[in-house]
XYZ file of N, CA and C in Angstrom:
228
model
N -22.102 -7.638 -10.674
C -22.306 -6.603 -9.667
C -21.257 -6.770 -8.571
N -20.497 -5.720 -8.329
C -19.401 -5.777 -7.369
C -19.895 -6.030 -5.947
N -21.061 -5.517 -5.617
C -21.604 -5.729 -4.274
C -21.861 -7.213 -4.017
N -22.405 -7.895 -4.990
C -22.660 -9.332 -4.854
C -21.347 -10.103 -4.742
N -20.340 -9.691 -5.485
C -19.046 -10.377 -5.408
C -18.391 -10.147 -4.047
N -18.540 -8.942 -3.508
C -17.990 -8.685 -2.178
C -18.691 -9.549 -1.138
N -20.011 -9.680 -1.242
C -20.747 -10.561 -0.329
C -20.268 -12.000 -0.472
N -19.996 -12.413 -1.695
C -19.514 -13.766 -1.951
C -18.142 -13.989 -1.304
N -17.266 -12.999 -1.397
C -15.949 -13.117 -0.754
C -16.091 -13.207 0.755
N -16.958 -12.392 1.327
C -17.190 -12.454 2.779
C -17.699 -13.829 3.198
N -18.648 -14.352 2.444
C -19.208 -15.661 2.761
C -18.150 -16.755 2.628
N -17.332 -16.682 1.610
C -16.270 -17.664 1.422
C -15.292 -17.624 2.594
N -14.936 -16.437 3.046
C -14.030 -16.296 4.189
C -14.671 -16.849 5.458
N -15.957 -16.621 5.632
C -16.658 -17.160 6.809
C -16.692 -18.688 6.769
N -16.957 -19.245 5.587
C -16.975 -20.712 5.448
C -15.599 -21.299 5.741
N -14.560 -20.618 5.295
C -13.199 -21.084 5.561
C -12.931 -21.091 7.067
N -13.264 -20.007 7.749
C -13.042 -19.920 9.190
C -13.860 -20.960 9.939
N -15.019 -21.302 9.429
C -15.880 -22.295 10.090
C -15.288 -23.697 10.041
N -14.342 -23.917 9.167
C -13.713 -25.243 9.068
C -12.727 -25.499 10.204
N -12.520 -24.490 11.045
C -11.528 -24.618 12.117
C -11.832 -25.782 13.053
N -13.098 -26.094 13.230
C -13.459 -27.172 14.148
C -12.946 -28.532 13.682
N -12.592 -28.629 12.415
C -12.059 -29.875 11.875
C -10.538 -29.901 11.863
N -9.927 -28.872 12.410
C -8.471 -28.747 12.400
C -7.929 -28.621 13.819
N -6.627 -28.878 13.997
C -6.016 -28.701 15.324
C -6.130 -27.246 15.793
N -6.210 -27.065 17.076
C -6.419 -25.740 17.671
C -5.331 -24.738 17.287
N -4.113 -25.203 17.047
C -3.048 -24.258 16.717
C -3.244 -23.609 15.340
N -4.120 -24.157 14.530
C -4.406 -23.572 13.217
C -5.591 -22.605 13.241
N -6.371 -22.619 14.295
C -7.557 -21.756 14.388
C -7.228 -20.278 14.207
N -6.172 -19.755 14.861
C -5.873 -18.327 14.678
C -5.527 -17.970 13.233
N -4.926 -18.901 12.517
C -4.580 -18.640 11.119
C -5.835 -18.492 10.260
N -6.794 -19.352 10.490
C -8.052 -19.243 9.727
C -8.789 -17.963 10.083
N -8.771 -17.599 11.340
C -9.403 -16.343 11.747
C -8.669 -15.157 11.137
N -7.362 -15.243 11.054
C -6.581 -14.177 10.423
C -6.921 -14.016 8.949
N -7.115 -15.126 8.256
C -7.517 -15.065 6.849
C -8.889 -14.425 6.729
N -9.802 -14.785 7.628
C -11.135 -14.193 7.591
C -11.065 -12.689 7.818
N -10.301 -12.287 8.816
C -10.188 -10.861 9.120
C -9.529 -10.092 7.974
N -8.483 -10.651 7.387
C -7.816 -9.987 6.266
C -8.758 -9.862 5.075
N -9.534 -10.899 4.832
C -10.506 -10.859 3.730
C -11.550 -9.779 3.979
N -12.022 -9.688 5.211
C -12.989 -8.643 5.563
C -12.390 -7.258 5.344
N -11.127 -7.093 5.707
C -10.463 -5.800 5.529
C -10.342 -5.439 4.052
N -9.992 -6.415 3.247
C -9.880 -6.171 1.803
C -11.235 -5.789 1.229
N -12.283 -6.517 1.612
C -13.626 -6.206 1.119
C -14.045 -4.808 1.570
N -13.721 -4.446 2.786
C -14.063 -3.107 3.275
C -13.330 -2.033 2.470
N -12.073 -2.277 2.147
C -11.328 -1.338 1.301
C -11.971 -1.235 -0.084
N -12.408 -2.360 -0.608
C -13.083 -2.358 -1.911
C -14.371 -1.539 -1.842
N -15.068 -1.659 -0.726
C -16.337 -0.954 -0.564
C -16.138 0.552 -0.482
N -15.056 0.978 0.154
C -14.854 2.405 0.391
C -14.019 3.100 -0.678
N -13.295 2.338 -1.500
C -12.437 2.946 -2.510
C -12.515 2.130 -3.804
N -13.130 2.698 -4.814
C -13.323 2.006 -6.093
C -12.002 1.521 -6.697
N -10.917 2.228 -6.441
C -9.623 1.817 -6.991
C -9.136 0.499 -6.406
N -9.659 0.116 -5.269
C -9.280 -1.146 -4.639
C -10.078 -2.328 -5.163
N -11.125 -2.081 -5.918
C -12.007 -3.165 -6.369
C -11.295 -4.171 -7.271
N -10.603 -3.694 -8.283
C -9.956 -4.620 -9.226
C -8.861 -5.439 -8.551
N -7.894 -4.809 -7.865
C -6.868 -5.645 -7.232
C -7.420 -6.516 -6.102
N -8.383 -5.992 -5.355
C -8.973 -6.783 -4.277
C -9.705 -7.997 -4.805
N -10.458 -7.790 -5.876
C -11.189 -8.910 -6.468
C -10.233 -9.946 -7.054
N -9.194 -9.489 -7.722
C -8.208 -10.430 -8.282
C -7.566 -11.260 -7.174
N -7.181 -10.587 -6.087
C -6.526 -11.286 -4.992
C -7.459 -12.296 -4.341
N -8.656 -11.846 -3.957
C -9.579 -12.738 -3.253
C -10.086 -13.863 -4.143
N -10.252 -13.596 -5.425
C -10.704 -14.636 -6.358
C -9.679 -15.759 -6.478
N -8.442 -15.423 -6.276
C -7.394 -16.433 -6.369
C -7.068 -17.036 -4.998
N -6.981 -16.181 -3.986
C -6.504 -16.611 -2.679
C -7.520 -17.452 -1.903
N -8.762 -17.018 -1.868
C -9.739 -17.760 -1.053
C -9.967 -19.187 -1.557
N -10.153 -19.425 -2.865
C -10.291 -20.818 -3.308
C -9.046 -21.654 -3.005
N -7.872 -21.058 -3.136
C -6.640 -21.786 -2.820
C -6.570 -22.127 -1.331
N -6.972 -21.191 -0.481
C -6.981 -21.451 0.962
C -7.967 -22.563 1.301
N -9.138 -22.534 0.680
C -10.108 -23.619 0.886
C -9.506 -24.967 0.479
N -8.811 -24.977 -0.639
C -8.221 -26.224 -1.136
C -7.191 -26.777 -0.150
N -6.333 -25.901 0.372
C -5.312 -26.332 1.334
C -5.967 -26.853 2.615
N -6.940 -26.115 3.121
C -7.622 -26.520 4.357
C -8.375 -27.836 4.143
N -9.070 -27.953 3.040
C -9.812 -29.190 2.763
C -8.873 -30.383 2.668
N -7.718 -30.182 2.058
C -6.741 -31.273 1.947
C -6.193 -31.630 3.321
N -5.938 -30.647 4.153
C -5.454 -30.910 5.518
C -6.502 -31.679 6.312
N -7.759 -31.311 6.149
C -8.840 -32.033 6.838
C -8.903 -33.471 6.326
N -8.773 -33.644 5.027
C -8.852 -34.976 4.440
C -7.729 -35.875 4.960
N -6.562 -35.299 5.125
C -5.424 -36.091 5.605
C -5.546 -36.363 7.087
């Protein structure tokens, strides 16, 4: 169900932005920017069916990769 996947992308973006407290302040705007961009993509998916496939492909790849980079930065 595309609606559930969109909710999942939103939640993933929120979790990513919430990790900002574990990072230096200069990185906070970048995480917020990723969250906002993800929200915009999900909104486009919601309003235009043609955006669903490319939006889902992008977010399915990009958000896990962003989490991985942020988690590694926190670990270091």
